[in-house]
Tab-separated table of C-alpha atoms and ligand atoms in Angstrom:
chain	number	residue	atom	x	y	z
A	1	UNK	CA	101.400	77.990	80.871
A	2	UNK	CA	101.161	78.624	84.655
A	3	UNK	CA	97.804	80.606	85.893
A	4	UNK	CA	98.136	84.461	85.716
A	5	UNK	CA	96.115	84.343	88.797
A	6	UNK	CA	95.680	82.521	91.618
A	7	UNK	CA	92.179	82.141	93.367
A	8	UNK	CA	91.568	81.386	97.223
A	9	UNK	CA	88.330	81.258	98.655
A	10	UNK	CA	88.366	81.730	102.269
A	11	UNK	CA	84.579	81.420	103.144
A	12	UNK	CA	82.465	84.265	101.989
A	13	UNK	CA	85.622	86.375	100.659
A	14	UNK	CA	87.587	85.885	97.547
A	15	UNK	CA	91.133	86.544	97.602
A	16	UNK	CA	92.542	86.962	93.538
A	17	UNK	CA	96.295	87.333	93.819
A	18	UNK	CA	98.020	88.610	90.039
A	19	UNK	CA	100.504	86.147	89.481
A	20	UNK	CA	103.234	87.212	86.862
A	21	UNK	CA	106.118	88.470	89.244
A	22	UNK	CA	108.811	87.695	86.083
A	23	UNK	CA	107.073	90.591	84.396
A	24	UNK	CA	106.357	92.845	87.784
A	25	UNK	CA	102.649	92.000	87.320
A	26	UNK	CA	102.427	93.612	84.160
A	27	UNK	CA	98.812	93.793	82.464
A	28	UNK	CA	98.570	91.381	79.793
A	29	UNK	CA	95.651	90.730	77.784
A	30	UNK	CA	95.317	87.539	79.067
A	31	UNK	CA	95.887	88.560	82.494
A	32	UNK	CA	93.123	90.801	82.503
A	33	UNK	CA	91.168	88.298	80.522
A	34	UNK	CA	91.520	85.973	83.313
A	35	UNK	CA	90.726	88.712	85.837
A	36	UNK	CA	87.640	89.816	83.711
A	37	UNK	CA	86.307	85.905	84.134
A	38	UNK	CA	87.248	85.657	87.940
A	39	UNK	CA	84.944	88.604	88.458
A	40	UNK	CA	82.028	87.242	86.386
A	41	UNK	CA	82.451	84.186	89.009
A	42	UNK	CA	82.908	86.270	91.728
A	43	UNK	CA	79.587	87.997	90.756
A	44	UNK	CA	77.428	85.219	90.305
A	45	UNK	CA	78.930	83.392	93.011
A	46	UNK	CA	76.213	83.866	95.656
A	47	UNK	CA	78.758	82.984	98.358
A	48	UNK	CA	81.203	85.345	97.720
A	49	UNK	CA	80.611	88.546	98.968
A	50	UNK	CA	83.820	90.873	99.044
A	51	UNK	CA	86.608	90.446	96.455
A	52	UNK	CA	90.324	91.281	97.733
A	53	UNK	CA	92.842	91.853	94.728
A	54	UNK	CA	96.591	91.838	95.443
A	55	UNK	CA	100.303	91.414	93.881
A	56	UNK	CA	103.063	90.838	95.445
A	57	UNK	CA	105.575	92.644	97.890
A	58	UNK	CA	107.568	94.448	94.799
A	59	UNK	CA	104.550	94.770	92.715
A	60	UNK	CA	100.432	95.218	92.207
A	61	UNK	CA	100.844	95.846	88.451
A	62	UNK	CA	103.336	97.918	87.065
A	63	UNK	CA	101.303	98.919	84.372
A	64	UNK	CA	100.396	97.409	80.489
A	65	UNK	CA	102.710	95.443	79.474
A	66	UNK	CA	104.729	97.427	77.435
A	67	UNK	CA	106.025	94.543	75.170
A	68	UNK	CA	102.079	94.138	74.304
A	69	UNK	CA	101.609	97.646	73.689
A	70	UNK	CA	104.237	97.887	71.740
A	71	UNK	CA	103.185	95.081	68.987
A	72	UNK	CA	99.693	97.599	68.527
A	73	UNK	CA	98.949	99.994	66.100
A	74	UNK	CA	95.689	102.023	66.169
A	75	UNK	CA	93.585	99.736	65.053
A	76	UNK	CA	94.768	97.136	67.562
A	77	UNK	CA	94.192	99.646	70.071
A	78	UNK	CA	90.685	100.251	69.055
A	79	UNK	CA	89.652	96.883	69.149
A	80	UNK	CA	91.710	96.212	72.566
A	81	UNK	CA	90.502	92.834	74.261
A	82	UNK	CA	91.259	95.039	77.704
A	83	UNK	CA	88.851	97.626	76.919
A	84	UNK	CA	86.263	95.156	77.712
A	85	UNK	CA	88.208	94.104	80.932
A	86	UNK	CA	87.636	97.590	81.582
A	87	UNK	CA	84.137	98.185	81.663
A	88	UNK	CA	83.442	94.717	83.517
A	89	UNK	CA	85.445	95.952	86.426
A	90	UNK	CA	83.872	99.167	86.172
A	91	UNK	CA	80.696	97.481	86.481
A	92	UNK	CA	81.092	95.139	89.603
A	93	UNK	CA	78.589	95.548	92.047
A	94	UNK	CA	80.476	93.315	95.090
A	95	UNK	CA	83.188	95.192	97.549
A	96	UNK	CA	86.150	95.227	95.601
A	97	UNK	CA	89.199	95.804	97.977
A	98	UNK	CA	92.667	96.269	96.343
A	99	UNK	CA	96.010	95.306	99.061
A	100	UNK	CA	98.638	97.263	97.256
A	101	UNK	CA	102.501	96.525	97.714
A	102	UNK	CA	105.477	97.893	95.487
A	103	UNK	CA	104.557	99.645	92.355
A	104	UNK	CA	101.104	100.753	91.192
A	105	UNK	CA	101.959	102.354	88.141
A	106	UNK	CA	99.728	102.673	84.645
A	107	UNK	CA	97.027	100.707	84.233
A	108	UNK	CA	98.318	99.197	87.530
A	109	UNK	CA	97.488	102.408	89.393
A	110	UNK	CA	94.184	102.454	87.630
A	111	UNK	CA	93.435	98.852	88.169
A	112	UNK	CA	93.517	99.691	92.037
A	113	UNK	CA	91.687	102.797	91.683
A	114	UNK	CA	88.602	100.936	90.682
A	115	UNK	CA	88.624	99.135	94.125
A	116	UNK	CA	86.230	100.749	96.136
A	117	UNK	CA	88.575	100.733	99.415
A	118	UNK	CA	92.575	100.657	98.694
A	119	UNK	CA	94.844	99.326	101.290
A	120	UNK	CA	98.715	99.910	101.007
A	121	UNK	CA	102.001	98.421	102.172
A	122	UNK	CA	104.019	101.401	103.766
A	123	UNK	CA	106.531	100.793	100.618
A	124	UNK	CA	104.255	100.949	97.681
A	125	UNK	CA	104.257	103.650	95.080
A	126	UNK	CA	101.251	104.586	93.102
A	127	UNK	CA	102.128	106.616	89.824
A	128	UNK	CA	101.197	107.794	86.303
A	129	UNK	CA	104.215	107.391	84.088
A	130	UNK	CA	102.472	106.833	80.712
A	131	UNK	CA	104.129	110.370	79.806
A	132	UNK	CA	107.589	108.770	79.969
A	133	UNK	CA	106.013	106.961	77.002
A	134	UNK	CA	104.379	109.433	74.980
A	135	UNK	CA	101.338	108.717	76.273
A	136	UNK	CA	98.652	109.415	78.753
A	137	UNK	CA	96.069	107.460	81.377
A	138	UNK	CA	93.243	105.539	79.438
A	139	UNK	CA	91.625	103.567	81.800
A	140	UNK	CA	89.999	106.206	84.105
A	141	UNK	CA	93.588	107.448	85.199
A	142	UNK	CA	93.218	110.929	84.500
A	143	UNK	CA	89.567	111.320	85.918
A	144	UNK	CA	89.792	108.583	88.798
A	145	UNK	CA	92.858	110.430	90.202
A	146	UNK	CA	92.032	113.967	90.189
A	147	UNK	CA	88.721	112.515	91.709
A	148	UNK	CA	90.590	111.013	94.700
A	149	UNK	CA	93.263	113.157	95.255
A	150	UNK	CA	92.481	116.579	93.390
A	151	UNK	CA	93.670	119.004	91.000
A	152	UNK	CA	96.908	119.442	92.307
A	153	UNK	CA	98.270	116.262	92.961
A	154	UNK	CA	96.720	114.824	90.079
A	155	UNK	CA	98.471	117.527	87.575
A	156	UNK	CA	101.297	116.548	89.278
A	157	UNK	CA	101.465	112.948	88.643
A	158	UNK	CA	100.689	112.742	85.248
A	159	UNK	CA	102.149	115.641	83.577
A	160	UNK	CA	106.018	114.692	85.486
A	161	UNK	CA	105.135	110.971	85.599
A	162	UNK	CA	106.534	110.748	88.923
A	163	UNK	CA	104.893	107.903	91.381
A	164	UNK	CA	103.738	108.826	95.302
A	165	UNK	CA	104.220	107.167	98.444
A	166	UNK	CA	102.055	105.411	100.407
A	167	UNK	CA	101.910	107.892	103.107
A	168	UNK	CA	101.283	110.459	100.676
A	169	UNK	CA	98.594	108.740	98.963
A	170	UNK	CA	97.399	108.125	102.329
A	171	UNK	CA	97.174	111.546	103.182
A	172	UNK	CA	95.787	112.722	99.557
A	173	UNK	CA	92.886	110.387	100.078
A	174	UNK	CA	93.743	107.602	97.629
A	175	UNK	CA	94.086	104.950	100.065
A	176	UNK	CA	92.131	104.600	103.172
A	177	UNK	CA	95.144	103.148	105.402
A	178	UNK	CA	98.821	101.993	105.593
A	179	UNK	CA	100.372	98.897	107.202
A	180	UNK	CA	103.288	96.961	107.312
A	181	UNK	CA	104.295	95.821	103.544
A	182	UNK	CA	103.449	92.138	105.581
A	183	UNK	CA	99.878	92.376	106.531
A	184	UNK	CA	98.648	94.781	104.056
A	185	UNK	CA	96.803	91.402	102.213
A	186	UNK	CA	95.681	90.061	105.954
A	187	UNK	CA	94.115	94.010	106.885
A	188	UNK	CA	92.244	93.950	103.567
A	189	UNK	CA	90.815	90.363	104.172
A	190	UNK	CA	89.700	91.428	107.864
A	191	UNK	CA	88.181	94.609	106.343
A	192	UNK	CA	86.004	92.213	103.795
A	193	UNK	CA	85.310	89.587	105.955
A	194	UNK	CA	83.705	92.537	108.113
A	195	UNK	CA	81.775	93.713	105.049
A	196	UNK	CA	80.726	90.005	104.134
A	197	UNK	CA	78.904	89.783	107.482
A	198	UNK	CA	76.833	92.612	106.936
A	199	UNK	CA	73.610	92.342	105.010
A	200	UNK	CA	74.190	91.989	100.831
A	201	UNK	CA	71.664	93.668	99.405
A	202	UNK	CA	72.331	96.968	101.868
A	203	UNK	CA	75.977	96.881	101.157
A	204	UNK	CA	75.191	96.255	97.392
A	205	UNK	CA	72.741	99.898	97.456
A	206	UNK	CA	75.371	101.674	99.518
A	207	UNK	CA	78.490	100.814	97.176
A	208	UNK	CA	76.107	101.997	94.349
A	209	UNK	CA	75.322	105.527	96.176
A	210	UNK	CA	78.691	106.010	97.002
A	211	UNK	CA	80.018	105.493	93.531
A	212	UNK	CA	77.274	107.699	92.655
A	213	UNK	CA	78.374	110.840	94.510
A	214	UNK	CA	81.411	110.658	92.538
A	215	UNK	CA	79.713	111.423	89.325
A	216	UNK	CA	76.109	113.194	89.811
A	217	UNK	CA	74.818	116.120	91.491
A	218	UNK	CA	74.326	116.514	94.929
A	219	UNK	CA	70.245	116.550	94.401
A	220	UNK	CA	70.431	113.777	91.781
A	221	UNK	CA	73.053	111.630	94.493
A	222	UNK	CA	70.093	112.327	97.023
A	223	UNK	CA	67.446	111.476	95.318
A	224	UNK	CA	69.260	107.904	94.497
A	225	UNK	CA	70.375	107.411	97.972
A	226	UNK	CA	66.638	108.008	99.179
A	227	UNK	CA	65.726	105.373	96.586
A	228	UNK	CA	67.467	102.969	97.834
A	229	UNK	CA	67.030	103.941	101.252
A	230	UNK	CA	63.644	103.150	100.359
A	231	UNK	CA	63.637	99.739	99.050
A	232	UNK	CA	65.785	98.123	102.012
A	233	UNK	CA	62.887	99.284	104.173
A	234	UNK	CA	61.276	96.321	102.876
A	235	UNK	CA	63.783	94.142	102.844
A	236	UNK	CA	63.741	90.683	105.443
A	237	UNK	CA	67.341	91.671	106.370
A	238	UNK	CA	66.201	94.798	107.274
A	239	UNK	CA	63.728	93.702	109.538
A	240	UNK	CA	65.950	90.740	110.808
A	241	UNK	CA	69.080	94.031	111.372
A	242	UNK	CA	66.701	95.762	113.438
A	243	UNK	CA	65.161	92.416	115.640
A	244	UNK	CA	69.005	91.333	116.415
A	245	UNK	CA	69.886	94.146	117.650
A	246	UNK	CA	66.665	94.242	120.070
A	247	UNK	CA	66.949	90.486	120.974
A	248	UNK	CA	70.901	91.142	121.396
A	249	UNK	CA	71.951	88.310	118.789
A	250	UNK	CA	73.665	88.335	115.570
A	251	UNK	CA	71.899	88.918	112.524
A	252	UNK	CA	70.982	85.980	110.280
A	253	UNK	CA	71.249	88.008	107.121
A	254	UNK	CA	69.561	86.053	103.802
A	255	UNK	CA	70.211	88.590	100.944
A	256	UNK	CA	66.385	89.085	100.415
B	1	DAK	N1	105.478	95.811	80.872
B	1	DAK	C1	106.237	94.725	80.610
B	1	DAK	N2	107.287	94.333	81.354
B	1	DAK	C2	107.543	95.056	82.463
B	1	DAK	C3	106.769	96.210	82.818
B	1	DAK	C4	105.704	96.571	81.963
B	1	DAK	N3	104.858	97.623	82.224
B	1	DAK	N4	107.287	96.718	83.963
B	1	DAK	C5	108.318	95.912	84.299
B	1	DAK	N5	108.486	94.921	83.416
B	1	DAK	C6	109.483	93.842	83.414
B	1	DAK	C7	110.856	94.387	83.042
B	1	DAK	O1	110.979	94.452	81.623
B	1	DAK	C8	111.768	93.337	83.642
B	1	DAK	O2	111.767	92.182	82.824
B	1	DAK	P1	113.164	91.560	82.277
B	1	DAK	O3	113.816	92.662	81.556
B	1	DAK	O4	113.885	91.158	83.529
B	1	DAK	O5	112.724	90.421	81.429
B	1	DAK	C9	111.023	92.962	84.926
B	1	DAK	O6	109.669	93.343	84.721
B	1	DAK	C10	111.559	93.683	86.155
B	1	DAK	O7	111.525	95.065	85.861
B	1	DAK	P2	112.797	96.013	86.077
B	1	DAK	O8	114.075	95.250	85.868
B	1	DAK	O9	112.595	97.214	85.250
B	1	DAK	O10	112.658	96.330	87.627
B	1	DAK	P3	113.142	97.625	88.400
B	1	DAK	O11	112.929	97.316	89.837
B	1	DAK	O12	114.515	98.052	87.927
B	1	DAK	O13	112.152	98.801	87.937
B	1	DAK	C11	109.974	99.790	87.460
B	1	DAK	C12	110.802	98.727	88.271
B	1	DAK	C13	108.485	99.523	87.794
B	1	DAK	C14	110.352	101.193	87.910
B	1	DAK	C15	110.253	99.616	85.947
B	1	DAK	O14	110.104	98.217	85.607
B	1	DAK	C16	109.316	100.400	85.087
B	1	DAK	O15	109.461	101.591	84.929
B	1	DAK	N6	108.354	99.713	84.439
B	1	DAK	C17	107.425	100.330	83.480
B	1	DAK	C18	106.351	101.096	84.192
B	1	DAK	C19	105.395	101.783	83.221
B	1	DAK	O16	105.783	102.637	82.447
B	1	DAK	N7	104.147	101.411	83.295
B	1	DAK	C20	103.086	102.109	82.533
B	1	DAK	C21	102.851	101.426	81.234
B	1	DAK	S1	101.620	102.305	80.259
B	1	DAK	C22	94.363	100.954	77.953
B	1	DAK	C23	94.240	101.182	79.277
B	1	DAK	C24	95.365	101.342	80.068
B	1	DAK	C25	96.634	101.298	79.518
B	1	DAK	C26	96.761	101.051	78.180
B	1	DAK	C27	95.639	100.899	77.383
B	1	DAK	N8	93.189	100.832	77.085
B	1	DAK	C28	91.865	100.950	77.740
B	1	DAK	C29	93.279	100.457	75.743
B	1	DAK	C30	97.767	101.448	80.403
B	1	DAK	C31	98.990	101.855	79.999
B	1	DAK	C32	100.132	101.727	80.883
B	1	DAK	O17	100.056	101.203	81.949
């Protein structure tokens, strides 16, 4: 059986590339079984540091796949091999960038909502439709999305089902920026090969703060963010941040 995914390291950034176009990318359970083990590699691989997920130019992931879903009863659901997938995405502490083209759509949607920076061709379409089914989000869709791009929108998209545009998700605040359908994978690889050069264990504390302010209180959020503010003070790549910039260098950043 050909690879659901295909793998490319290109130095210190990982580029993971869904790889079922017959199906439009559609979430498998061993698709996302496959995805859950590149990012356990990704995470322990101590020269990776930024992940960039992509599809294709018709599709990220348009969603479960609905041939799966529909050989599940309750119990199947329960027990879901995906749910896992799930929580070890949730769970990854390196950059995660997603390079969305075409549809986004279900668990496709969500899968690029737990990138920490989204990236989209000026054609994709990010959506909700699981109420065309009978259904509704279950992998963060409902609270991810009103997170990024409020109440209003969010109602919107998955009560009628109907998907947005990239310049609308743009301006909503679900995607950072829009290119060219053509170098929406090369803008997200120059965006982590930026955050790859900076020093790991700062970007590892800010992606953790950030996430945090999604979900906590705004004295709880500071009280982490001092925290960790804290530690990196005595850090060697702090030290060696603040040197380069006095000797005019580059930083030689070590991760300690
Ligand atoms: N599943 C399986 N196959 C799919 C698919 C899907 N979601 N989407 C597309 N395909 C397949 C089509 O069946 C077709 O295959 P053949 O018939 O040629 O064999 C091929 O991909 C091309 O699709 P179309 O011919 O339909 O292409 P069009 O350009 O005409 O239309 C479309 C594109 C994206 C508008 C349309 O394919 C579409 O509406 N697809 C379904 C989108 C959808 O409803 N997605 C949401 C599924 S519900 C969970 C967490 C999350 C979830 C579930 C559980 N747990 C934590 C337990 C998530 C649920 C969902 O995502």
């Amino acid at each position: 059986m050909p690879a659901l995914l295909t793998v490319e390291q290109l130095e210190s950034v990982r580029l993971v590339t869904l790889n079922r176009p017959e199906a439009l990318n559609a979430l498998t359970s061993a698709l996302l079984g496959e995805l859950a083990d590149e990012l356990a590699n990704a995470e322990q691989d101590p020269t990776t540091h930024a992940v960039v997920l992509t599809g294709n130019r018709k599709a990220f992931a348009a969603g479960a796949d609905l041939k799966e879903m529909a050989e599940r009863d309750l119990v199947g659901i329960l027990n879901d091999p995906r749910v896992a997938f799930w929580q070890r995405i949730t769970a990854f502490s390196k950059p995660l960038i997603a390079a969305v083209n075409g549809y986004a759509l279900g668990g496709g949607c969500e899968l690029a909502m737990h990138a920490d920076i989204l990236i989209a061709g000026r054609d994709a379409q990010f959506g909700q439709p699981e109420i065309n089914l009978g259904i509704m989000p279950g992998a963060g869709g409902t609270q991810r999305l009103l997170r990024a791009v409020g109440k209003s929108l969010a109602m919107q998209m998955v009560l009628t089902g109907e998907p947005i545009g990239a310049r609308q998700a743009l301006a909503a605040g679900l995607v950072s920026e829009v290119t060219e359908p053509e170098l929406t994978v090369e803008r997200a690889l120059a965006i982590a090969r930026r955050i790859a050069g900076q020093a790991p264990l700062a970007v590892r504390l800010a992606k953790e703060a950030l996430l945090k302010a999604q979900d906590t209180d705004l004295a709880s959020g500071l009280r982490l963010e001092r925290h960790a503010f804290t530690l990196l003070a005595g850090t060697h790549d702090r030290n060696e941040g603040i040197r380069a910039f006095q000797e005019k260098r580059r930083p030689r950043y070590r991760g300690e």
